[in-house]
Amino acid sequence: ERIPFNVKGISSIEDISILRITGGGLIGGFDILHRIFKVLAERNINVILITQGSSEYSLCLAVLPKQTKIAKNVIEQELKNEIRDNQIKEVLIENDLSIIAVVGEDMRHTIGIAGKIFQTMGENGVNLVAIAQGSSELNISMVIHKKDLSKALNVLHTKIFKPNKIECNLFLAGPGLIGSNVLKILEKEIKKYPDDSNIKFKLIGLADIKGYTFNKNGINISNWKSFINKNVIPRNEKKFIDEIINLNLTNSVFVDCTAHDNYVQYYEKLLSSNISVVTPNKIANTSSFELFEKLKDITKNKKSKFKYSANVGAGTPMISVLQDLVAMGDRIHKIEGVFSGTLSYIFNNLKEGKKFSEIVRLAKEQGFTEPDPRDDLSGLDMARKLLILIREAGYKLEFKDIKVENLVPKEAQAAKNIDEFFEILKKFDDKFQMRRIKALKQGKVLCYIASCKNGKAKLGIEEIDSKHPFYNLYGNDNIVAFTTDYYNENPLTLRGRGAGAEFTAHSVFSDILRVLK
């Protein structure tokens, strides 16, 4: 939304200092004010900005840094008796500040101008140290920290002169399977949205397993591998994050596509610095409930957002739908789901009578499993996804509270390599077949389901009949069913593709767009 008045320009003074004078002696103290300005004028000290609260208890004067100490000394010398009698406190100095002035016509006749300007600054994490408006109402001046000057000028210029223009500054860690697909999508979007469009994406920083690199003008995404190889700085996660914060760019988004926790420890710092975090990484949301709650609380008071739609269901909007239900005041009573494309594929093929070990081997050959299928068959990844949904539903639960049925036989868990694992797994084919046939005789099928009801969470093989919403699940689809106050007799069910790096990358990109909106 454009700031609605005829702006003539935005000006700034990069380096100023503030003299802060406080005390009861200022209240109705016309003589004191006269003496302050008189002594400053006698020493040729130029006062750039003056602001005084209606309580008259404090007075702020902006001066050039080179005149700050002189101004402080002459004021304290002039008011030495008042300072001695505690009518006036010691003059305080605040350095490293800047002034921005927005100048325009019709300000006195347009309601809400100052509010919209201040809102724009606040939404971008720019703190106002002091504000002043001339009696002509043609000018609003703001004192801010010098480190925020570039950002403040950019956001005000965009808000006033290009109200529909959005520039997104991206920083991506982990250009692996998912991250590289995110970059492919961004490359297409940059070509789709040229410089004169309303959306402009810029990849400013990139970090891989070797190190990191930056380009304030934007990294050429089509050539990112070559760029990081030629300009790599040795790996240091802390320095990478600190540089992102120090750049202080508007609409900054950090995209964590790593599979480890190296960057999770910095999420709080990023969000507190008004830098949004988008990630398919589940570690932050499945560690302690305390961290989960803390990250949520930060985004309530900041412009920054924490988005993680790809944590559960890949591109199927399970988390956002659940968040909408909770926001509408609905209460979640039961959550059921199949959140693993791998396990969905295995049990859907098991319905057809195929041997369990053969299905797992085929899933691995088609790239549906982790390099070690035991990581999928353990059920732990699916348990983490269930935990996220439980917490989104408003329940305080820790990972240790979830009971998980491990599909890897104990004998196979200790296998030295994958080949040995498959040889051991063959011995249990008959066991799975007997269990499948027993269910079939009752008109049921086997399904590995994650569920939570009445605060009890578990994962394991269940026998379900045709009335169950998961009965006709096929392929590697994911599915979830929410039983709530509103959806009581017929649970709200979402179903969609649940695996694939490209599909997950699209979910990550969707979260980036949600941040911008």
Short mmCIF file of C-alpha atoms in Angstrom, two decimals:
data_model
loop_
_atom_site.label_atom_id
_atom_site.label_comp_id
_atom_site.label_asym_id
_atom_site.label_seq_id
_atom_site.Cartn_x
_atom_site.Cartn_y
_atom_site.Cartn_z
CA GLU A 1 0.00 0.00 0.00
CA ARG A 2 1.44 3.33 -1.06
CA ILE A 3 2.01 6.10 1.49
CA PRO A 4 -0.77 8.50 0.38
CA PHE A 5 0.72 11.96 -0.01
CA ASN A 6 2.72 13.96 -2.51
CA VAL A 7 6.32 13.16 -1.52
CA LYS A 8 8.98 15.45 -2.87
CA GLY A 9 11.95 13.50 -1.58
CA ILE A 10 13.78 11.56 1.11
CA SER A 11 16.98 12.97 2.56
CA SER A 12 19.41 11.72 5.16
CA ILE A 13 22.40 12.69 7.28
CA GLU A 14 24.58 9.64 7.76
CA ASP A 15 26.45 10.45 10.96
CA ILE A 16 25.01 12.35 13.89
CA SER A 17 24.96 12.13 17.68
CA ILE A 18 22.21 12.72 20.20
CA LEU A 19 22.53 14.74 23.41
CA ARG A 20 19.86 13.59 25.87
CA ILE A 21 19.03 16.06 28.67
CA THR A 22 16.57 14.92 31.35
CA GLY A 23 15.29 16.14 34.69
CA GLY A 24 12.42 17.81 36.48
CA GLY A 25 14.02 21.19 35.99
CA LEU A 26 13.00 21.13 32.34
CA ILE A 27 9.30 21.10 33.20
CA GLY A 28 8.18 24.67 32.62
CA GLY A 29 11.84 25.64 32.65
CA PHE A 30 11.79 28.30 29.94
CA ASP A 31 14.93 29.88 31.31
CA ILE A 32 16.85 26.60 31.16
CA LEU A 33 15.89 26.00 27.52
CA HIS A 34 16.89 29.56 26.65
CA ARG A 35 20.28 29.13 28.32
CA ILE A 36 20.94 25.78 26.58
CA PHE A 37 20.35 27.14 23.09
CA LYS A 38 22.13 30.42 23.87
CA VAL A 39 25.34 28.71 25.00
CA LEU A 40 25.29 26.35 22.01
CA ALA A 41 24.87 29.28 19.63
CA GLU A 42 27.76 31.13 21.27
CA ARG A 43 30.03 28.16 20.53
CA ASN A 44 28.76 27.87 16.92
CA ILE A 45 27.32 24.42 17.56
CA ASN A 46 24.68 23.62 14.97
CA VAL A 47 21.60 21.80 16.31
CA ILE A 48 20.25 19.65 13.49
CA LEU A 49 17.14 18.33 15.20
CA ILE A 50 15.24 19.07 18.41
CA THR A 51 12.63 16.88 20.04
CA GLN A 52 10.92 17.22 23.41
CA GLY A 53 8.17 15.08 24.88
CA SER A 54 4.89 16.60 26.04
CA SER A 55 5.90 15.78 29.63
CA GLU A 56 8.78 18.27 29.15
CA TYR A 57 10.95 15.91 31.23
CA SER A 58 13.45 15.21 28.46
CA LEU A 59 15.06 17.07 25.59
CA CYS A 60 17.00 15.54 22.68
CA LEU A 61 19.37 17.52 20.49
CA ALA A 62 21.03 16.11 17.37
CA VAL A 63 24.47 17.49 16.54
CA LEU A 64 27.44 16.50 14.40
CA PRO A 65 29.74 13.94 16.11
CA LYS A 66 32.74 16.29 16.05
CA GLN A 67 30.79 18.82 18.15
CA THR A 68 29.31 16.31 20.61
CA LYS A 69 31.87 16.53 23.41
CA ILE A 70 32.04 20.33 23.23
CA ALA A 71 28.24 20.56 23.32
CA LYS A 72 28.04 18.24 26.33
CA ASN A 73 30.70 20.19 28.21
CA VAL A 74 29.21 23.64 27.62
CA ILE A 75 25.69 22.49 28.54
CA GLU A 76 26.89 20.84 31.75
CA GLN A 77 28.95 23.91 32.61
CA GLU A 78 25.97 26.18 32.01
CA LEU A 79 23.67 23.97 34.10
CA LYS A 80 26.18 23.00 36.78
CA ASN A 81 24.00 24.39 39.59
CA GLU A 82 20.91 22.54 38.36
CA ILE A 83 22.94 19.33 38.01
CA ARG A 84 24.34 19.81 41.52
CA ASP A 85 20.80 20.23 42.90
CA ASN A 86 19.66 17.17 40.91
CA GLN A 87 17.17 19.23 38.91
CA ILE A 88 18.98 18.15 35.76
CA LYS A 89 20.78 14.84 35.28
CA GLU A 90 24.10 14.32 33.54
CA VAL A 91 23.90 14.93 29.78
CA LEU A 92 23.97 11.57 27.95
CA ILE A 93 25.50 11.02 24.51
CA GLU A 94 24.35 8.47 21.98
CA ASN A 95 26.59 8.00 18.94
CA ASP A 96 26.46 6.12 15.61
CA LEU A 97 23.09 7.54 14.59
CA SER A 98 21.60 8.88 11.37
CA ILE A 99 18.68 11.11 10.43
CA ILE A 100 16.13 10.44 7.69
CA ALA A 101 13.70 13.15 6.60
CA VAL A 102 10.61 12.53 4.47
CA VAL A 103 9.47 15.74 2.81
CA GLY A 104 6.19 16.28 1.01
CA GLU A 105 3.05 18.33 0.50
CA ASP A 106 -0.44 17.65 1.91
CA MET A 107 0.89 16.03 5.07
CA ARG A 108 -1.18 18.20 7.35
CA HIS A 109 -4.36 17.25 5.45
CA THR A 110 -3.71 13.52 5.16
CA ILE A 111 -4.62 11.32 8.14
CA GLY A 112 -2.23 8.57 9.19
CA ILE A 113 0.88 9.69 7.28
CA ALA A 114 3.23 9.48 10.26
CA GLY A 115 1.71 6.16 11.33
CA LYS A 116 2.29 4.59 7.92
CA ILE A 117 5.88 5.80 7.79
CA PHE A 118 6.62 4.53 11.30
CA GLN A 119 4.86 1.24 10.53
CA THR A 120 7.05 0.75 7.46
CA MET A 121 10.15 1.24 9.58
CA GLY A 122 8.94 -1.08 12.34
CA GLU A 123 7.95 -3.85 9.94
CA ASN A 124 11.53 -3.91 8.70
CA GLY A 125 13.14 -3.93 12.13
CA VAL A 126 14.32 -0.32 12.06
CA ASN A 127 14.16 1.16 15.55
CA LEU A 128 13.33 4.87 15.91
CA VAL A 129 15.53 6.61 18.47
CA ALA A 130 13.76 9.97 18.14
CA ILE A 131 11.18 11.63 15.87
CA ALA A 132 10.32 15.22 15.01
CA GLN A 133 7.83 17.00 12.76
CA GLY A 134 7.97 20.67 11.83
CA SER A 135 5.01 22.96 12.50
CA SER A 136 4.51 23.32 8.75
CA GLU A 137 3.89 19.55 8.68
CA LEU A 138 5.89 19.28 5.47
CA ASN A 139 8.60 17.15 7.03
CA ILE A 140 8.90 14.08 9.25
CA SER A 141 12.39 13.46 10.61
CA MET A 142 13.53 10.25 12.29
CA VAL A 143 16.71 9.42 14.16
CA ILE A 144 17.80 5.81 13.66
CA HIS A 145 20.90 3.69 14.23
CA LYS A 146 23.47 4.24 11.49
CA LYS A 147 23.67 0.51 10.69
CA ASP A 148 19.99 0.65 9.63
CA LEU A 149 20.33 3.67 7.32
CA SER A 150 20.71 1.79 4.04
CA LYS A 151 17.81 -0.53 4.81
CA ALA A 152 15.59 2.36 5.97
CA LEU A 153 16.23 4.38 2.82
CA ASN A 154 15.48 1.35 0.64
CA VAL A 155 12.21 0.42 2.36
CA LEU A 156 10.93 4.01 2.43
CA HIS A 157 11.87 4.56 -1.21
CA THR A 158 10.09 1.34 -2.19
CA LYS A 159 7.04 2.09 -0.06
CA ILE A 160 6.68 5.62 -1.40
CA PHE A 161 7.76 5.40 -5.03
CA LYS A 162 7.35 1.68 -5.82
CA PRO A 163 4.61 0.48 -3.48
CA ASN A 164 4.05 -2.82 -5.32
CA LYS A 165 7.73 -3.70 -5.76
CA ILE A 166 9.17 -6.52 -3.65
CA GLU A 167 12.87 -7.38 -3.55
CA CYS A 168 13.69 -10.64 -1.81
CA ASN A 169 17.27 -11.18 -0.66
CA LEU A 170 17.98 -14.89 -0.27
CA PHE A 171 20.69 -16.79 1.59
CA LEU A 172 20.77 -20.55 1.06
CA ALA A 173 22.68 -23.20 2.99
CA GLY A 174 22.90 -26.74 1.66
CA PRO A 175 22.66 -26.80 -2.16
CA GLY A 176 22.32 -30.60 -2.14
CA LEU A 177 19.43 -32.66 -3.47
CA ILE A 178 16.64 -30.37 -2.21
CA GLY A 179 18.68 -27.14 -2.18
CA SER A 180 19.81 -27.50 -5.80
CA ASN A 181 16.19 -28.00 -6.84
CA VAL A 182 15.23 -24.84 -4.95
CA LEU A 183 17.91 -22.99 -6.93
CA LYS A 184 16.51 -24.40 -10.20
CA ILE A 185 13.07 -23.06 -9.30
CA LEU A 186 14.55 -19.66 -8.39
CA GLU A 187 16.40 -19.54 -11.69
CA LYS A 188 13.12 -20.09 -13.55
CA GLU A 189 11.37 -17.48 -11.42
CA ILE A 190 14.08 -14.88 -12.04
CA LYS A 191 13.65 -15.39 -15.79
CA LYS A 192 9.89 -15.28 -15.33
CA TYR A 193 10.06 -12.05 -13.30
CA PRO A 194 12.49 -9.57 -14.95
CA ASP A 195 13.91 -6.51 -13.19
CA ASP A 196 10.92 -4.35 -14.02
CA SER A 197 8.41 -6.76 -12.46
CA ASN A 198 6.90 -6.56 -8.98
CA ILE A 199 9.03 -9.39 -7.59
CA LYS A 200 12.81 -9.51 -7.74
CA PHE A 201 14.73 -12.43 -6.27
CA LYS A 202 18.42 -12.04 -5.48
CA LEU A 203 20.63 -14.85 -4.18
CA ILE A 204 23.05 -12.91 -1.98
CA GLY A 205 24.74 -15.71 0.00
CA LEU A 206 25.38 -19.41 -0.52
CA ALA A 207 26.98 -22.03 1.74
CA ASP A 208 27.86 -25.66 1.03
CA ILE A 209 29.90 -28.31 2.82
CA LYS A 210 33.21 -26.62 1.84
CA GLY A 211 32.44 -23.02 2.73
CA TYR A 212 30.39 -19.98 1.83
CA THR A 213 30.34 -16.94 -0.44
CA PHE A 214 28.50 -13.62 -0.88
CA ASN A 215 27.67 -11.20 -3.66
CA LYS A 216 25.65 -8.12 -2.66
CA ASN A 217 24.58 -7.62 -6.28
CA GLY A 218 23.29 -11.17 -6.54
CA ILE A 219 24.90 -14.49 -7.45
CA ASN A 220 24.20 -15.78 -10.96
CA ILE A 221 22.11 -18.82 -10.05
CA SER A 222 22.70 -20.53 -13.39
CA ASN A 223 26.42 -20.52 -12.54
CA TRP A 224 26.31 -20.93 -8.75
CA LYS A 225 28.61 -23.98 -8.59
CA SER A 226 31.41 -22.22 -10.41
CA PHE A 227 30.92 -19.01 -8.39
CA ILE A 228 31.18 -20.67 -4.98
CA ASN A 229 34.19 -22.72 -6.08
CA LYS A 230 36.04 -19.60 -7.22
CA ASN A 231 35.00 -17.35 -4.32
CA VAL A 232 34.68 -19.79 -1.43
CA ILE A 233 35.48 -18.69 2.13
CA PRO A 234 36.42 -21.62 4.43
CA ARG A 235 33.43 -23.19 6.16
CA ASN A 236 32.29 -21.34 9.28
CA GLU A 237 28.58 -21.36 10.03
CA LYS A 238 28.78 -18.60 12.65
CA LYS A 239 30.60 -16.18 10.33
CA PHE A 240 28.14 -16.93 7.54
CA ILE A 241 25.19 -16.10 9.79
CA ASP A 242 26.87 -13.00 11.26
CA GLU A 243 27.51 -11.65 7.76
CA ILE A 244 23.86 -12.17 6.81
CA ILE A 245 22.80 -10.17 9.86
CA ASN A 246 25.42 -7.45 9.31
CA LEU A 247 24.29 -6.93 5.70
CA ASN A 248 20.92 -5.92 7.18
CA LEU A 249 19.04 -6.15 3.88
CA THR A 250 15.29 -5.74 3.64
CA ASN A 251 13.16 -8.86 3.00
CA SER A 252 16.03 -11.18 3.92
CA VAL A 253 15.22 -14.91 3.93
CA PHE A 254 17.57 -17.66 5.13
CA VAL A 255 16.83 -21.02 3.51
CA ASP A 256 18.27 -23.99 5.41
CA CYS A 257 18.28 -27.04 3.13
CA THR A 258 20.86 -28.92 5.16
CA ALA A 259 20.11 -32.23 6.86
CA HIS A 260 22.19 -31.46 9.97
CA ASP A 261 21.78 -29.14 12.96
CA ASN A 262 24.72 -26.79 12.23
CA TYR A 263 22.44 -23.84 11.46
CA VAL A 264 19.52 -24.66 13.76
CA GLN A 265 21.31 -23.04 16.70
CA TYR A 266 21.23 -19.71 14.80
CA TYR A 267 17.50 -19.65 13.95
CA GLU A 268 16.68 -17.64 17.06
CA LYS A 269 19.37 -15.07 16.27
CA LEU A 270 18.22 -14.74 12.65
CA LEU A 271 14.54 -14.37 13.53
CA SER A 272 15.35 -11.83 16.25
CA SER A 273 17.24 -9.82 13.59
CA ASN A 274 14.11 -9.70 11.38
CA ILE A 275 15.48 -12.32 8.99
CA SER A 276 12.94 -14.99 8.06
CA VAL A 277 13.84 -18.68 8.09
CA VAL A 278 12.46 -21.22 5.61
CA THR A 279 13.49 -24.85 5.93
CA PRO A 280 12.59 -28.46 5.14
CA ASN A 281 14.91 -29.42 8.03
CA LYS A 282 12.88 -30.95 10.89
CA ILE A 283 15.50 -30.73 13.63
CA ALA A 284 14.41 -27.41 15.18
CA ASN A 285 10.77 -28.45 15.45
CA THR A 286 11.51 -31.93 16.81
CA SER A 287 14.10 -31.10 19.43
CA SER A 288 12.88 -29.68 22.74
CA PHE A 289 9.39 -28.25 23.06
CA GLU A 290 11.05 -25.23 24.67
CA LEU A 291 12.87 -24.37 21.42
CA PHE A 292 9.74 -25.01 19.34
CA GLU A 293 7.78 -22.57 21.52
CA LYS A 294 10.59 -19.99 21.63
CA LEU A 295 10.84 -19.77 17.83
CA LYS A 296 7.07 -19.35 17.63
CA ASP A 297 7.11 -16.56 20.21
CA ILE A 298 9.86 -14.61 18.41
CA THR A 299 7.86 -14.40 15.19
CA LYS A 300 4.83 -13.03 17.04
CA ASN A 301 6.72 -9.81 17.77
CA LYS A 302 8.86 -9.53 14.65
CA LYS A 303 8.34 -9.08 10.95
CA SER A 304 10.37 -12.24 10.39
CA LYS A 305 8.60 -15.53 9.75
CA PHE A 306 9.50 -19.16 10.42
CA LYS A 307 8.13 -21.40 7.66
CA TYR A 308 8.54 -25.18 7.40
CA SER A 309 5.70 -26.56 5.28
CA ALA A 310 8.01 -29.22 3.82
CA ASN A 311 8.59 -30.71 7.29
CA VAL A 312 5.50 -32.89 6.90
CA GLY A 313 3.84 -34.15 3.72
CA ALA A 314 6.41 -32.71 1.29
CA GLY A 315 4.19 -30.49 -0.88
CA THR A 316 0.86 -31.49 0.68
CA PRO A 317 -0.19 -28.57 2.94
CA MET A 318 -0.71 -30.59 6.13
CA ILE A 319 0.91 -28.09 8.48
CA SER A 320 -0.79 -24.99 7.06
CA VAL A 321 -4.23 -26.66 7.14
CA LEU A 322 -3.70 -27.70 10.75
CA GLN A 323 -2.55 -24.19 11.67
CA ASP A 324 -5.70 -22.76 10.06
CA LEU A 325 -7.91 -25.16 12.06
CA VAL A 326 -6.27 -24.12 15.32
CA ALA A 327 -6.44 -20.41 14.37
CA MET A 328 -10.21 -20.77 13.79
CA GLY A 329 -10.63 -22.09 17.31
CA ASP A 330 -11.10 -25.74 16.37
CA ARG A 331 -9.79 -28.32 18.82
CA ILE A 332 -7.85 -31.32 17.56
CA HIS A 333 -8.81 -34.64 19.15
CA LYS A 334 -7.01 -37.16 16.96
CA ILE A 335 -4.30 -37.15 14.31
CA GLU A 336 -3.68 -40.14 12.05
CA GLY A 337 -1.30 -40.27 9.14
CA VAL A 338 1.13 -41.94 6.81
CA PHE A 339 3.96 -39.41 6.51
CA SER A 340 6.57 -41.51 4.71
CA GLY A 341 6.50 -41.96 0.95
CA THR A 342 8.80 -44.96 1.45
CA LEU A 343 6.60 -46.77 3.97
CA SER A 344 3.50 -45.88 1.97
CA TYR A 345 5.05 -47.48 -1.11
CA ILE A 346 6.13 -50.61 0.80
CA PHE A 347 2.77 -51.36 2.41
CA ASN A 348 0.77 -50.48 -0.70
CA ASN A 349 2.83 -53.05 -2.61
CA LEU A 350 2.49 -55.54 0.24
CA LYS A 351 -1.26 -55.56 -0.42
CA GLU A 352 -0.52 -57.25 -3.77
CA GLY A 353 1.20 -60.21 -2.11
CA LYS A 354 4.81 -59.28 -2.95
CA LYS A 355 7.57 -60.31 -0.55
CA PHE A 356 8.52 -57.68 1.99
CA SER A 357 12.29 -57.85 1.31
CA GLU A 358 11.73 -57.61 -2.46
CA ILE A 359 9.55 -54.51 -2.05
CA VAL A 360 12.16 -52.81 0.13
CA ARG A 361 14.91 -53.65 -2.40
CA LEU A 362 12.79 -52.30 -5.28
CA ALA A 363 12.06 -49.12 -3.31
CA LYS A 364 15.79 -48.61 -2.78
CA GLU A 365 16.57 -49.19 -6.48
CA GLN A 366 13.96 -46.60 -7.47
CA GLY A 367 15.42 -44.03 -5.06
CA PHE A 368 12.44 -44.05 -2.66
CA THR A 369 14.54 -44.91 0.41
CA GLU A 370 17.53 -43.45 2.17
CA PRO A 371 20.91 -44.95 1.17
CA ASP A 372 20.38 -47.27 4.13
CA PRO A 373 16.72 -48.47 4.09
CA ARG A 374 16.90 -49.10 7.82
CA ASP A 375 16.63 -45.34 8.32
CA ASP A 376 13.15 -45.45 6.74
CA LEU A 377 12.04 -48.75 8.27
CA SER A 378 12.91 -47.57 11.79
CA GLY A 379 9.88 -45.26 11.69
CA LEU A 380 11.83 -42.48 13.42
CA ASP A 381 11.50 -39.97 10.58
CA MET A 382 7.75 -40.50 10.47
CA ALA A 383 7.63 -40.13 14.26
CA ARG A 384 9.31 -36.72 13.99
CA LYS A 385 6.68 -35.58 11.51
CA LEU A 386 3.91 -36.74 13.84
CA LEU A 387 5.54 -34.81 16.70
CA ILE A 388 5.47 -31.59 14.65
CA LEU A 389 1.74 -31.97 13.95
CA ILE A 390 1.04 -32.77 17.60
CA ARG A 391 2.82 -29.59 18.68
CA GLU A 392 1.05 -27.53 16.01
CA ALA A 393 -2.22 -28.87 17.41
CA GLY A 394 -1.32 -27.24 20.73
CA TYR A 395 -0.08 -30.24 22.72
CA LYS A 396 3.18 -30.26 24.65
CA LEU A 397 4.96 -33.49 23.79
CA GLU A 398 8.56 -34.64 23.55
CA PHE A 399 9.97 -37.15 21.07
CA LYS A 400 10.64 -39.71 23.81
CA ASP A 401 6.90 -39.82 24.54
CA ILE A 402 6.13 -41.48 21.17
CA LYS A 403 6.05 -45.29 20.97
CA VAL A 404 7.56 -46.48 17.69
CA GLU A 405 7.38 -49.96 16.13
CA ASN A 406 10.67 -50.56 14.34
CA LEU A 407 10.12 -52.58 11.15
CA VAL A 408 13.75 -53.69 11.05
CA PRO A 409 14.14 -57.06 12.81
CA LYS A 410 16.62 -56.88 15.68
CA GLU A 411 18.89 -59.35 13.89
CA ALA A 412 18.99 -57.06 10.82
CA GLN A 413 19.54 -53.88 12.82
CA ALA A 414 23.14 -54.92 13.50
CA ALA A 415 23.91 -55.92 9.88
CA LYS A 416 27.39 -54.76 8.82
CA ASN A 417 26.30 -53.62 5.34
CA ILE A 418 23.24 -53.31 3.10
CA ASP A 419 23.74 -56.67 1.37
CA GLU A 420 23.85 -58.47 4.71
CA PHE A 421 20.76 -56.52 5.80
CA PHE A 422 18.75 -57.76 2.80
CA GLU A 423 19.88 -61.35 3.35
CA ILE A 424 18.64 -61.24 6.93
CA LEU A 425 15.42 -59.45 5.91
CA LYS A 426 14.50 -62.34 3.58
CA LYS A 427 14.12 -64.59 6.62
CA PHE A 428 11.17 -62.48 7.78
CA ASP A 429 9.21 -62.47 4.51
CA ASP A 430 6.97 -65.32 5.68
CA LYS A 431 6.17 -63.47 8.90
CA PHE A 432 4.91 -60.44 6.97
CA GLN A 433 3.00 -62.67 4.54
CA MET A 434 1.20 -64.49 7.36
CA ARG A 435 0.22 -61.19 8.92
CA ARG A 436 -1.02 -59.89 5.56
CA ILE A 437 -3.11 -63.04 4.87
CA LYS A 438 -4.63 -62.95 8.36
CA ALA A 439 -5.79 -59.36 7.77
CA LEU A 440 -7.02 -60.21 4.26
CA LYS A 441 -9.31 -62.94 5.59
CA GLN A 442 -11.03 -60.28 7.70
CA GLY A 443 -11.34 -57.92 4.73
CA LYS A 444 -8.52 -55.76 5.96
CA VAL A 445 -5.09 -54.57 4.80
CA LEU A 446 -1.90 -53.72 6.66
CA CYS A 447 -0.87 -50.08 6.98
CA TYR A 448 1.95 -48.45 8.95
CA ILE A 449 0.19 -45.57 10.72
CA ALA A 450 1.28 -42.73 12.99
CA SER A 451 -1.44 -41.60 15.39
CA CYS A 452 -2.08 -39.48 18.44
CA LYS A 453 -5.24 -39.58 20.54
CA ASN A 454 -5.82 -38.30 24.08
CA GLY A 455 -2.17 -37.34 24.39
CA LYS A 456 -0.94 -40.84 23.49
CA ALA A 457 1.25 -41.05 20.39
CA LYS A 458 2.36 -44.22 18.61
CA LEU A 459 3.52 -45.62 15.27
CA GLY A 460 3.01 -49.17 14.10
CA ILE A 461 1.35 -51.65 11.74
CA GLU A 462 -2.44 -51.60 11.91
CA GLU A 463 -5.14 -53.68 10.23
CA ILE A 464 -7.69 -51.39 8.58
CA ASP A 465 -10.90 -52.08 6.67
CA SER A 466 -12.58 -50.34 3.75
CA LYS A 467 -14.22 -47.79 6.04
CA HIS A 468 -10.84 -46.37 7.02
CA PRO A 469 -9.71 -43.31 4.99
CA PHE A 470 -6.28 -44.92 4.43
CA TYR A 471 -7.64 -48.18 2.94
CA ASN A 472 -7.28 -47.08 -0.69
CA LEU A 473 -3.89 -45.42 -0.31
CA TYR A 474 -1.62 -46.22 -3.25
CA GLY A 475 1.83 -45.47 -4.69
CA ASN A 476 4.00 -43.39 -2.36
CA ASP A 477 1.25 -40.95 -1.36
CA ASN A 478 1.13 -39.37 2.09
CA ILE A 479 -2.14 -38.93 3.93
CA VAL A 480 -3.38 -37.36 7.16
CA ALA A 481 -6.76 -37.33 8.93
CA PHE A 482 -7.68 -34.71 11.56
CA THR A 483 -10.56 -35.47 13.92
CA THR A 484 -11.71 -32.21 15.51
CA ASP A 485 -14.71 -30.51 17.09
CA TYR A 486 -15.89 -29.48 13.63
CA TYR A 487 -14.72 -32.62 11.79
CA ASN A 488 -15.92 -35.19 14.27
CA GLU A 489 -17.84 -37.93 12.48
CA ASN A 490 -15.92 -37.47 9.21
CA PRO A 491 -12.26 -36.48 9.77
CA LEU A 492 -10.71 -33.84 7.55
CA THR A 493 -8.43 -35.82 5.23
CA LEU A 494 -5.55 -34.55 3.07
CA ARG A 495 -3.75 -36.75 0.60
CA GLY A 496 -0.95 -36.12 -1.87
CA ARG A 497 2.44 -37.04 -3.18
CA GLY A 498 4.79 -37.57 -0.27
CA ALA A 499 8.27 -37.98 -1.70
CA GLY A 500 10.68 -36.40 -4.16
CA ALA A 501 13.29 -33.65 -3.90
CA GLU A 502 11.67 -31.55 -6.61
CA PHE A 503 8.27 -31.75 -4.92
CA THR A 504 9.79 -30.78 -1.57
CA ALA A 505 11.70 -27.91 -3.21
CA HIS A 506 8.43 -26.48 -4.56
CA SER A 507 7.07 -26.51 -1.01
CA VAL A 508 10.17 -24.59 0.16
CA PHE A 509 9.70 -22.03 -2.60
CA SER A 510 6.03 -21.66 -1.67
CA ASP A 511 7.12 -20.81 1.86
CA ILE A 512 9.44 -18.11 0.50
CA LEU A 513 6.46 -16.56 -1.29
CA ARG A 514 4.39 -16.79 1.91
CA VAL A 515 7.08 -14.83 3.74
CA LEU A 516 6.93 -12.10 1.09
CA LYS A 517 3.16 -11.88 1.34
#
